[in-house]
Each structure stands twice: as C-alpha cells, then as structure tokens.
CSV table of C-alpha atoms in Angstrom, one decimal:
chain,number,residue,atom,x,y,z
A,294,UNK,CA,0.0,0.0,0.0
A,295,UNK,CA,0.6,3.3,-0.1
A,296,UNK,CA,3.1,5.2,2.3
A,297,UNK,CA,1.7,6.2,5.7
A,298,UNK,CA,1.7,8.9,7.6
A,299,UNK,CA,2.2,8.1,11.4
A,300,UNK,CA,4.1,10.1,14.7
A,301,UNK,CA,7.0,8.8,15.9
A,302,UNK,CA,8.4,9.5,19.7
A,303,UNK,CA,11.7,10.8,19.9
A,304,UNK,CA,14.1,12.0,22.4
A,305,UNK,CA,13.9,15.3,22.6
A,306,UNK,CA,17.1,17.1,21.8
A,307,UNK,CA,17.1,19.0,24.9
A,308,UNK,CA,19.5,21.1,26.6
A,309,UNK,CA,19.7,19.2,29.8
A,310,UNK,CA,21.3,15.9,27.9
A,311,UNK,CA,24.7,18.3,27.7
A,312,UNK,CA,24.9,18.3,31.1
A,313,UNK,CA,23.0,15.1,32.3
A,314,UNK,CA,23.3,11.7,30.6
A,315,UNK,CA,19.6,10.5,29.5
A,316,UNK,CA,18.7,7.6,32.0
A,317,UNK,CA,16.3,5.9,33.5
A,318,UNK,CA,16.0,3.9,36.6
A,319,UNK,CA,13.8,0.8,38.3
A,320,UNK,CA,14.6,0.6,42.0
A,321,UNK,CA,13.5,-1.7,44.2
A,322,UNK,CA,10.3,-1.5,46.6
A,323,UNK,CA,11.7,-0.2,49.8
A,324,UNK,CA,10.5,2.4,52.5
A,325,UNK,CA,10.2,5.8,51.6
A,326,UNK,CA,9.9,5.5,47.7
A,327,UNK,CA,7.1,6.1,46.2
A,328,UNK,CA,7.7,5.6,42.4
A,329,UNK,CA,4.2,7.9,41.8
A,330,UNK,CA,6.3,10.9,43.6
A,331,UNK,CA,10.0,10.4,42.9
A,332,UNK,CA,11.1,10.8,39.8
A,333,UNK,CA,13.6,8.6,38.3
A,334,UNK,CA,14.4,9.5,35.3
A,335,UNK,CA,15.0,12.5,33.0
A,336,UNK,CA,13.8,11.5,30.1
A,337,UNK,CA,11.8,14.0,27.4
A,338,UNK,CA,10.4,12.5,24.5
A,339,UNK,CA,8.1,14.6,21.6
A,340,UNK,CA,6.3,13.3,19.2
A,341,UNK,CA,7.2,14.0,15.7
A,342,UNK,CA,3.7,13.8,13.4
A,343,UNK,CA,3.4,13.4,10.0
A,344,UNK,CA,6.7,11.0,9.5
A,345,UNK,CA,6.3,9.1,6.1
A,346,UNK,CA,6.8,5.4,6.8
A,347,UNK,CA,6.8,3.3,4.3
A,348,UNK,CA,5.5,0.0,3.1
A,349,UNK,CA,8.3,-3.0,2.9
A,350,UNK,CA,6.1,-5.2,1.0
A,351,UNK,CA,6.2,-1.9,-2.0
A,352,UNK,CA,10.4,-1.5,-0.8
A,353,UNK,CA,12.4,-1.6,-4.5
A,354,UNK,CA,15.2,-3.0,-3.2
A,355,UNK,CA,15.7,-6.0,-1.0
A,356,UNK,CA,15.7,-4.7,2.5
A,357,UNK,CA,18.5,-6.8,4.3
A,358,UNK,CA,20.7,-7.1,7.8
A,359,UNK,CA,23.5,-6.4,5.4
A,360,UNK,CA,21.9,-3.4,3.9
A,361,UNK,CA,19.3,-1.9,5.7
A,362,UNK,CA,19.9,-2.9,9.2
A,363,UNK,CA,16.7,-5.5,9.1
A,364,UNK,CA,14.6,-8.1,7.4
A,365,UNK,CA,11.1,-9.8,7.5
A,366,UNK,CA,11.8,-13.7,7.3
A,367,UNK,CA,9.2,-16.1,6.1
A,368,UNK,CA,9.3,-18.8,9.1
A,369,UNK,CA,6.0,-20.3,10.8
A,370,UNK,CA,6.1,-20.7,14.3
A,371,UNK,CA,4.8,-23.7,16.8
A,372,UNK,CA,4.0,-20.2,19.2
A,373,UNK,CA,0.6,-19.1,18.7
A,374,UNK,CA,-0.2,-17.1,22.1
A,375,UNK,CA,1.9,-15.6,24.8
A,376,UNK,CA,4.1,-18.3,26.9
A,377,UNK,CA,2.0,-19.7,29.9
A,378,UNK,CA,4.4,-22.1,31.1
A,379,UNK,CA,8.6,-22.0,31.3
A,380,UNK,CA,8.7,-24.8,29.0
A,381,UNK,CA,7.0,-22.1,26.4
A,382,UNK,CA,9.4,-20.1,27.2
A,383,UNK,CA,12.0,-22.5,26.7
A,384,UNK,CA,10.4,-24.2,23.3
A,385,UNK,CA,10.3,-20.6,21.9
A,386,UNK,CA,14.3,-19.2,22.2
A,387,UNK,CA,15.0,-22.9,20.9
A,388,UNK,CA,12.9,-22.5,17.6
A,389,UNK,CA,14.4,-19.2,17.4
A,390,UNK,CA,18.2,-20.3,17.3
A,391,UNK,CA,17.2,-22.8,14.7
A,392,UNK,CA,15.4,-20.3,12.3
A,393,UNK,CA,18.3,-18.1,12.9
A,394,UNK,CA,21.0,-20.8,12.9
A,395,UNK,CA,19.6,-21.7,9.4
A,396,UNK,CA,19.0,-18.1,8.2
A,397,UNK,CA,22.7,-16.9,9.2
A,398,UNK,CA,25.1,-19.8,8.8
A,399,UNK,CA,25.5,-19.1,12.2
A,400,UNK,CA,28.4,-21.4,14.1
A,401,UNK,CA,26.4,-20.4,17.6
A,402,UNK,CA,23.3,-18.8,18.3
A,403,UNK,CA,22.1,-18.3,21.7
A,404,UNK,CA,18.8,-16.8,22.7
A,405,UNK,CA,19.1,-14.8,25.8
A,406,UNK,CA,16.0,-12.8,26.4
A,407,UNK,CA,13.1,-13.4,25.8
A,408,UNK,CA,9.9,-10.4,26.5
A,409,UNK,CA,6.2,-10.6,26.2
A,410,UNK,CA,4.1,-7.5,25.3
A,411,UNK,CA,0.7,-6.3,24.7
A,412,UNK,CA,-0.8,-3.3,23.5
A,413,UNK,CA,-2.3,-2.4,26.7
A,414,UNK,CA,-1.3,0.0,29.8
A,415,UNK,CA,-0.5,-2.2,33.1
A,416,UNK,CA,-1.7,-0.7,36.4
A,417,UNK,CA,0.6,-2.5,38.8
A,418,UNK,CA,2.8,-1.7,41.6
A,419,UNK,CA,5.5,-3.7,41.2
A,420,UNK,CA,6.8,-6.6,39.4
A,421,UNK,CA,9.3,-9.3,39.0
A,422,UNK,CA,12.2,-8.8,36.5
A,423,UNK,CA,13.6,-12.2,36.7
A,424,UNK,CA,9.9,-13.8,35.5
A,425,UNK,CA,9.9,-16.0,32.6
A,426,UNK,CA,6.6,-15.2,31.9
A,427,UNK,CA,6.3,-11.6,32.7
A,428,UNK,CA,4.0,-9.2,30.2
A,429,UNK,CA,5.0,-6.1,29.5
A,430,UNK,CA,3.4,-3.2,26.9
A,431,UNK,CA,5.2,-1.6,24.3
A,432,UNK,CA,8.2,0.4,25.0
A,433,UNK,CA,8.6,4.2,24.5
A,434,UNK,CA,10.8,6.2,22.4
A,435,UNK,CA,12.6,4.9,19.5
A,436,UNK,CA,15.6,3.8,20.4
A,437,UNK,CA,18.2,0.4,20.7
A,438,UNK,CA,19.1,-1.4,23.0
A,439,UNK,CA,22.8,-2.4,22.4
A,440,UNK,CA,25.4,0.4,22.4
A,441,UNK,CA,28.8,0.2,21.4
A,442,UNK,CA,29.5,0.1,25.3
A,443,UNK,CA,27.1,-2.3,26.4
A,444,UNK,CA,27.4,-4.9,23.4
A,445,UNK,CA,30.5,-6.8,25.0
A,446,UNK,CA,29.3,-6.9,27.9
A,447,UNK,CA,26.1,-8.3,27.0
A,448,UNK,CA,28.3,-11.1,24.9
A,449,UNK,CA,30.1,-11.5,28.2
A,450,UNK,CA,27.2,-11.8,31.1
A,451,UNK,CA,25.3,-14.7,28.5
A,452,UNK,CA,28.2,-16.5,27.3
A,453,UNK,CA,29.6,-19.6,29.3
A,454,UNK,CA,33.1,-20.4,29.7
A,455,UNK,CA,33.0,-23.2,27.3
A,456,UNK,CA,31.5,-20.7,24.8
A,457,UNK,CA,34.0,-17.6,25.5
A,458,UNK,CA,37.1,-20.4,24.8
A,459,UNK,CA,35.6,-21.4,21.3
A,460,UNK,CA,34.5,-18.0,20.0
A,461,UNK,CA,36.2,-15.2,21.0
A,462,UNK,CA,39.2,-15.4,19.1
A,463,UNK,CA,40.4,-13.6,15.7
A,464,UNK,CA,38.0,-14.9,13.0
A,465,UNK,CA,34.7,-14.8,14.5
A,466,UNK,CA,32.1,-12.4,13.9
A,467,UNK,CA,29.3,-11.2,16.9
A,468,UNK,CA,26.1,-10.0,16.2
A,469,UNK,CA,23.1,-9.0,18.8
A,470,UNK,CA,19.7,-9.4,17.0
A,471,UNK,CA,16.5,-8.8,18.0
A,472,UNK,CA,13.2,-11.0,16.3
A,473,UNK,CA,10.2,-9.6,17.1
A,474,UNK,CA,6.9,-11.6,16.3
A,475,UNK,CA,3.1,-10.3,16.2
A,476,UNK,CA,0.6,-13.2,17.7
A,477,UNK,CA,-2.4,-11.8,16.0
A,478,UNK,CA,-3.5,-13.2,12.7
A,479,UNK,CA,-3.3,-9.4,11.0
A,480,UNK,CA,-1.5,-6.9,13.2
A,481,UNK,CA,-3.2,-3.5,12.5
A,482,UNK,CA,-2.9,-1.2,15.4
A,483,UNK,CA,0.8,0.0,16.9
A,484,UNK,CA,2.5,-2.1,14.7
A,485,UNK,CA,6.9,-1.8,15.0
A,486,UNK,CA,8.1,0.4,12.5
A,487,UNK,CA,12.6,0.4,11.9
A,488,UNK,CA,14.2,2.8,10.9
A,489,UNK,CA,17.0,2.3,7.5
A,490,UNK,CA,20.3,2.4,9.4
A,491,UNK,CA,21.6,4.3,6.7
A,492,UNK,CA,19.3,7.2,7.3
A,493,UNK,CA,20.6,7.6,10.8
A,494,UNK,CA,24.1,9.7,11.7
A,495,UNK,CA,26.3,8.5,14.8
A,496,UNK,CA,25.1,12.0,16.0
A,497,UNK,CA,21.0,10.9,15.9
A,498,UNK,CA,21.8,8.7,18.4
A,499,UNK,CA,22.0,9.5,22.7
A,500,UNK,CA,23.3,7.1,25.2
A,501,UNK,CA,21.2,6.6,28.1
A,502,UNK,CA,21.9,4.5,31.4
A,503,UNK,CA,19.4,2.0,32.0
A,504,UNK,CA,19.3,0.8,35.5
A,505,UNK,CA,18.0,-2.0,37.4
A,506,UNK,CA,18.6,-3.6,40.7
A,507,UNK,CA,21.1,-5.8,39.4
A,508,UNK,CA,23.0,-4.2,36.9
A,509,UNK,CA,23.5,-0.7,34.7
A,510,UNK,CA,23.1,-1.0,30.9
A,511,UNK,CA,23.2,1.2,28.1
A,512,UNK,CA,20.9,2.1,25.2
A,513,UNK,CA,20.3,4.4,22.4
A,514,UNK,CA,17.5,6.7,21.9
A,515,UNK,CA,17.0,8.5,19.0
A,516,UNK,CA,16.4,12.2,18.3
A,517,UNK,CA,14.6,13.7,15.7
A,518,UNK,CA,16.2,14.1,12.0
A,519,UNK,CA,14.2,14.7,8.8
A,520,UNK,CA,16.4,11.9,6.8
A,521,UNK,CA,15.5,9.3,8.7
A,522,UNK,CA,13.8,6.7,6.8
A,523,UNK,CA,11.3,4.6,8.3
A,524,UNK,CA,9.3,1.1,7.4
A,525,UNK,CA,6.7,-0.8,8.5
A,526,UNK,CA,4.7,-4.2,7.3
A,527,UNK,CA,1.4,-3.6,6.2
A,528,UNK,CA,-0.5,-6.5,7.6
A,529,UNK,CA,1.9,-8.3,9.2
A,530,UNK,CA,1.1,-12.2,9.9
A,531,UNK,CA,3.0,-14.2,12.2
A,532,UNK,CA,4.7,-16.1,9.7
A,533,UNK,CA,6.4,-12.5,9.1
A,534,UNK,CA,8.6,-12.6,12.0
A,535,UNK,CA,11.2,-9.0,11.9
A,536,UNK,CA,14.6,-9.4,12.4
A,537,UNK,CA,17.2,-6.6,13.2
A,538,UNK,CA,20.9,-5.8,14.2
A,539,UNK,CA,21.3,-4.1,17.2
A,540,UNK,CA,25.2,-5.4,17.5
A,541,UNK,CA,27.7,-6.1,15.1
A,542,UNK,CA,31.6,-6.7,15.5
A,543,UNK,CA,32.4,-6.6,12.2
A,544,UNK,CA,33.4,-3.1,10.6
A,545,UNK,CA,32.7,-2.8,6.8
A,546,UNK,CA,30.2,-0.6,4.7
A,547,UNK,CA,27.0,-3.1,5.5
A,548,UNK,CA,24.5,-1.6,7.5
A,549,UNK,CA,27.7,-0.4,10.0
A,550,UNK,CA,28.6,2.1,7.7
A,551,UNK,CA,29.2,5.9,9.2
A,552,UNK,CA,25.4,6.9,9.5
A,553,UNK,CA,25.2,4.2,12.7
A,554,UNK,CA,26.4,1.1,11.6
A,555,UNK,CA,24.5,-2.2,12.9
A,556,UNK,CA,22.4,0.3,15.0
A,557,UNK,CA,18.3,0.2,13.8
A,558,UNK,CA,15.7,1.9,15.5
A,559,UNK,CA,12.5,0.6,16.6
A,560,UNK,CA,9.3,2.7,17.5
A,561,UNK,CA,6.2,1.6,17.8
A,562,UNK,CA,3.6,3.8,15.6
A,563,UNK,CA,0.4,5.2,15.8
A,564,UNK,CA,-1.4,6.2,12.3
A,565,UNK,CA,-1.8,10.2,12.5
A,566,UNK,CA,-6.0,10.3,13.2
A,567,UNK,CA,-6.3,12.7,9.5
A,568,UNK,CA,-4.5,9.8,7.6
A,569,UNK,CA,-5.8,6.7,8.8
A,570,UNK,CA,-4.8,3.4,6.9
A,571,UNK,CA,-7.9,2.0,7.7
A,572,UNK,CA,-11.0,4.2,8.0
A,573,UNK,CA,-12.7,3.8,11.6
A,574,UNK,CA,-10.1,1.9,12.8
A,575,UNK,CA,-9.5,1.3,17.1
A,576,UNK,CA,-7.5,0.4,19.2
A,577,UNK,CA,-6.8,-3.5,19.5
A,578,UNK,CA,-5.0,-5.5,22.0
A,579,UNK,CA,-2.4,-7.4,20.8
A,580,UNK,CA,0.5,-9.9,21.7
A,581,UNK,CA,4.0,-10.1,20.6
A,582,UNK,CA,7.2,-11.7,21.2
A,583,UNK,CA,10.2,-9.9,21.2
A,584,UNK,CA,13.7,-11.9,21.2
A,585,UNK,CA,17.5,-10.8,21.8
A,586,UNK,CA,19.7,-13.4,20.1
A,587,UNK,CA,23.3,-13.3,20.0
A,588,UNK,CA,25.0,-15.3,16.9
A,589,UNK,CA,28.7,-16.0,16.1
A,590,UNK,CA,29.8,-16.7,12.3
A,591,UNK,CA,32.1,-18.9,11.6
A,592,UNK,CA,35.6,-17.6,10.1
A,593,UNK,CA,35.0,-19.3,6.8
A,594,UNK,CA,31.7,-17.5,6.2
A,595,UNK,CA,32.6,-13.9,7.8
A,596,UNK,CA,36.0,-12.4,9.4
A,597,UNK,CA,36.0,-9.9,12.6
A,598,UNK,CA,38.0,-6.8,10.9
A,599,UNK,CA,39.8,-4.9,13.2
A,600,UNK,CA,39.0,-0.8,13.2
A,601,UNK,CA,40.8,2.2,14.3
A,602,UNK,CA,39.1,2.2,17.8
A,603,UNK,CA,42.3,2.2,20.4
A,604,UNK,CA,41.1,-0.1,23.1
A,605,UNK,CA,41.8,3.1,25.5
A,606,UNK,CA,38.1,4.4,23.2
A,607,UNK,CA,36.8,1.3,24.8
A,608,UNK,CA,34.9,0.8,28.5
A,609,UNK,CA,35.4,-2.8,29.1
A,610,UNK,CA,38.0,-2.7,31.4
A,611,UNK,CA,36.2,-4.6,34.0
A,612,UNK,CA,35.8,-7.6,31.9
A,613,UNK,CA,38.0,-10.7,32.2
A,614,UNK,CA,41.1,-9.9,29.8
A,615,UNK,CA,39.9,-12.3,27.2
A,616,UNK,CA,36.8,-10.7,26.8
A,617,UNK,CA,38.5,-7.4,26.9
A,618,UNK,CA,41.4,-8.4,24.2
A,619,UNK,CA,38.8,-9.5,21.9
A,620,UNK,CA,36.7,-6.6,22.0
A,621,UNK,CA,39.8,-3.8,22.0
A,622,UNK,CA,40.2,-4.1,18.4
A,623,UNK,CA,36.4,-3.5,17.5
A,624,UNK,CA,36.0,-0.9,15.2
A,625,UNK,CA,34.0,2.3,16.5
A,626,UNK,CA,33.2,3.3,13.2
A,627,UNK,CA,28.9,4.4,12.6
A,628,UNK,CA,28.6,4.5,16.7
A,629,UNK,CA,28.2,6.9,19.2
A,630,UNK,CA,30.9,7.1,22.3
A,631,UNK,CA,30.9,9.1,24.7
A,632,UNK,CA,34.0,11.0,23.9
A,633,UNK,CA,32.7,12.1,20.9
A,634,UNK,CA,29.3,12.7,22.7
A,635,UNK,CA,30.5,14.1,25.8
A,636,UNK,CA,28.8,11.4,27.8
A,637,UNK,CA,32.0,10.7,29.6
A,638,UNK,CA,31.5,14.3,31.4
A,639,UNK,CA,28.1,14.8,32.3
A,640,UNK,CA,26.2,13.9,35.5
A,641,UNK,CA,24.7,10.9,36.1
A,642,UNK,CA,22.2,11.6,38.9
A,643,UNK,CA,20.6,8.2,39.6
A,644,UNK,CA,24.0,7.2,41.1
A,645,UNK,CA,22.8,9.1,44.1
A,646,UNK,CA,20.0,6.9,44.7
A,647,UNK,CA,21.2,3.1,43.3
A,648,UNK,CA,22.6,1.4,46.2
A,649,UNK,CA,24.3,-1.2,44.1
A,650,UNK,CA,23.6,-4.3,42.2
A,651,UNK,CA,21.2,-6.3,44.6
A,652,UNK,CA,21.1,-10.3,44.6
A,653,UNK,CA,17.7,-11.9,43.8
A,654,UNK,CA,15.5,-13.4,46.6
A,655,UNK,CA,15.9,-16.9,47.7
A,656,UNK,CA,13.1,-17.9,45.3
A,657,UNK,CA,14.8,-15.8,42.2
A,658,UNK,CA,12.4,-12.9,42.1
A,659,UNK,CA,13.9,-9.1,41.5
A,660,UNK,CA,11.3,-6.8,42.4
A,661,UNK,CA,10.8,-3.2,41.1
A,662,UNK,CA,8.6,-0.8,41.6
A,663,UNK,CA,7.1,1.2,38.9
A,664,UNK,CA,4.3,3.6,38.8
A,665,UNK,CA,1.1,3.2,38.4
A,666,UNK,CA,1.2,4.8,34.8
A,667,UNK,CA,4.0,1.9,33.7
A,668,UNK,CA,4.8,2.7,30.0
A,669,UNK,CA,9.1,2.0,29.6
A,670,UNK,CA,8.9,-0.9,28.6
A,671,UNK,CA,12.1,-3.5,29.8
C-alpha cells in the first residue's frame, strides 16, 4: 500500500542531555519511595507527526541485515499465544536459534531474552524482573538497546566459559539481533516500525543509562532528524517474524557504515487520526514476542575486521582480559561514544539513589517498583 503517515516519539534534543546523561531507573520496593512521587528518570520525549513510513512489501530494493539494518523472514512458528508455562518459554528461544542458525550460517546462536508484550497499559505496583513469563506493553521512544559500550558486555554476562574459549578469538564475527513476532493473525494497530540504518548519523543517536537492581546497561534513543527513513509491514502475519541488528563486531560498509552502523531503530507507531490506513479503525489489544539473540559466524563465512578504535576508546575494562582483548580491536566506526558525545562528562544523577547491584530473593524474584502509569517498557 501506499506510504503512511504516522508520529514517531523521539528523544527530545534538549538542553539538559549536555549536562545530564539521559537515564532511567527501576529501583527496588523499599521504605520511603514512592515511584508515583520520585522521579527517576530524566527522560523528554516529543512526538514527531506526519513521518512518512513506508511499506516494505512496496520497498524496491531487498531490504536486508546487510543493507538496511533489518529483514522480514518467512518462518511459521509452533508459538501461537503468549508463553504460559517456562517450558513455552524455553520451546520458543529454541525455535528461534534454529530459524536463525539456518538463516545466518551461524556457528552459535544463543537466545538470551526473551519479553512478552501487549498493546495495553499495566496498572501494577510492582513486578518481577527475573519472570519467565512476565508481560509487558510496548516500549517508549525509538531507540536500541545495544550500544557500542554495552554490546561486550552483553556477549560476556550470556556467554559460558566453554563458549567464551571457542568463539572469542580472531575470526569470528558477533552480532546482537532482535526478532520480534506479532501473535495476532493481521496486526493493525501499533505495529513496529525500523528505521533504515543508513538514514541515521552517529550523532541521531544518545546514550542513556538504563538501570536495574542488578545491573546498569546502556541504550540508544533517537532524536529527531528529517532523513531518517522509516518502514513498517502492512499487515503483518505471524509467519512474518522481523529481524534486526542491534550489534555487530564486524566493521565494513553493511549496515555499520558511518550513519550508525549495525544500530536500527524501533518505534512503535500510531497512524496520525487525519491519515488513517484504515478508516474507523480502534484500538486493538495485541500480543507479541520480542527476542535478543546473540550469533557468532564462523571464520569461513565472515571475518572480525579490526577498526581504528584504540582499546583506551573502549569501557570494558572490567571484563575478564579475554573478553577485553577481543573486543579492544572493535572498530568504533557508525557508533556513538561518549568521547565524541560528551557522555563521559556529564552527570549521572541516579548514582545518588542506586545502592548497588542487589542479589535476587531466595526464590529468584527481582522486584521493582514502577508507577502506576508503567509505560518504559524493559
């Protein structure tokens, strides 16, 4: 069909963000908080209206991880609702790995995460991060959740010992992909829109800290430029599972070329109300599954190229010196870093109320509290 016309939420390129690193923060329950009165985060998003997103299925060329930054694969799945049971959980990663062991010539893949969503607003005062079978809605803010920082260390924290001694040597290729599956027969309401990687400059992009009570990550939001290009899939089916880079170790001019490399942006969309795609449509609930896979390529199929990033450029000093040796020679090339984004030198603020990474319950659960208007996202 046609091109739409749909509003995307950005980060707003505010003045504060020189100063203050972007960040957000989920704490856990504990006397005093209230997550309804303290603030903790500093995000500003706007909505951009009238964005022209465009139809894949019209696309003239073959959009591609290689090219584009993303790809709709053909592939039914065994999953037809959201996982009830751990063994769901567990049957879906593992079909995943195959469909994207056969679609990569992948030596490894591993699924890592897996997170439920549906088009709905939870009401709920707290909720267990560790939970196989948590629910979530749709996240805000176009963004990514890899970053040239956080990438390694996300290969590192997933990654056995067995697995760190076969791959991470010169040869092999990482990548950090993301699949993300409607469960609705025809998805018509919020559907995921990505954003052509080579549309999007290093400088587009803001690192945020993303914290929870175990650990600090990092992601990327993305601010408003008029060259960005952005798709969707008219009608999607779940046979049409999306898959896209968020990670990539290997330099070259393929979707990690200067205007942000491996790096695609995801946004869910909402048609603008005076250019519906469907007259009189509403809202629907929906369910989706959205994966993070990491894959390594054999040498024979795809070599790690080394870049002009100095491992000094790179924050992985903490990691165990294998990890780091491997990842020093990375090229930086179509990313972000914080030297060149000043990130290094601003404030973070929610250092002054983290207390550190906390240790699950004796039962596994990692409780956060979150207010009762809920809408990050993980």
């Amino acid at each position: 069909m046609p091109a739409v016309q749909a509003t995307i939420e950005y980060l707003e390129d505010s003045p504060l963000y020189e100063t203050e690193k972007p960040y957000w923060c989920l704490l856990p329950p504990h006397e005093g908080f209230d997550p309804n009165k303290h603030r903790v985060d500093n995000l500003e998003f706007e909505l951009r209206p009238d964005i022209t997103i465009s139809d894949i299925r019209d696309a003239k060329e073959d959009l591609t991880l290689e090219t584009s930054g993303f790809q709709v694969l053909s592939h039914h799945s065994e999953c037809s609702a959201l996982p009830k049971t751990v063994e769901d959980v567990h049957a879906y990663k593992t079909e995943t790995e195959i469909m994207l062991q056969n679609h990569l010539s992948a030596a490894f893949v591993k699924c890592y995460e897996l997170r439920a969503r549906k088009n709905v607003l939870f009401q709920r005062e707290q909720f267990d991060i560790n939970d196989p079978l948590l629910v979530e809605g749709p996240a805000r803010g176009a963004h990514n959740d890899v970053t040239y920082e956080s990438g390694p260390v996300i290969i590192n924290r997933h990654l056995s010992e067995e697995e760190k001694r076969l791959y991470l040597k010169p040869g092999y290729r990482f990548r950090i992909v993301n699949t993300w599956r409607s469960l609705v027969p025809v998805l018509e309401d919020r559907p995921l829109a990505l954003c052509d990687s080579r549309s999007v400059k290093p400088e587009d992009l803001m690192e945020a800290d993303r914290i929870i009570p175990d650990r600090v990550g990092e992601v990327y939001y993305l601010k408003y430029n008029k060259d960005h290009h952005w798709y969707w899939l008219e009608k999607q089916t779940p046979s049409e599972p999306f898959v896209f880079v968020m990670y990539d170790t290997k330099a070259g001019n393929h979707a990690r070329s200067e205007l942000s490399s491996s790096i695609i942006l995801k946004m869910y969309f909402q048609r603008d109300s005076n250019h519906p795609a469907i007259s009189g449509e509403r809202d629907r609930e929906w369910g989706i599954i959205d994966c993070k896979v990491q894959t390594q390529s054999s040498p024979s199929s795809s070599g790690s190229e080394s870049g002009s990033a100095a491992a000094s450029e790179v924050s992985i000093t903490k990691l165990p010196s294998s990890v780091r040796e491997f990842f020093a020679g990375v090229s930086a090339d179509g990313f972000p870093q914080g030297k060149r984004t000043g990130a290094a030198a601003r404030a973070q603020p929610w250092k002054k109320v983290w207390e550190g990474p906390q240790k699950p319950s004796e039962d596994g659960k990692l409780l956060v509290a979150c207010p009762k208007r809920c809408d990050y996202g993980n």
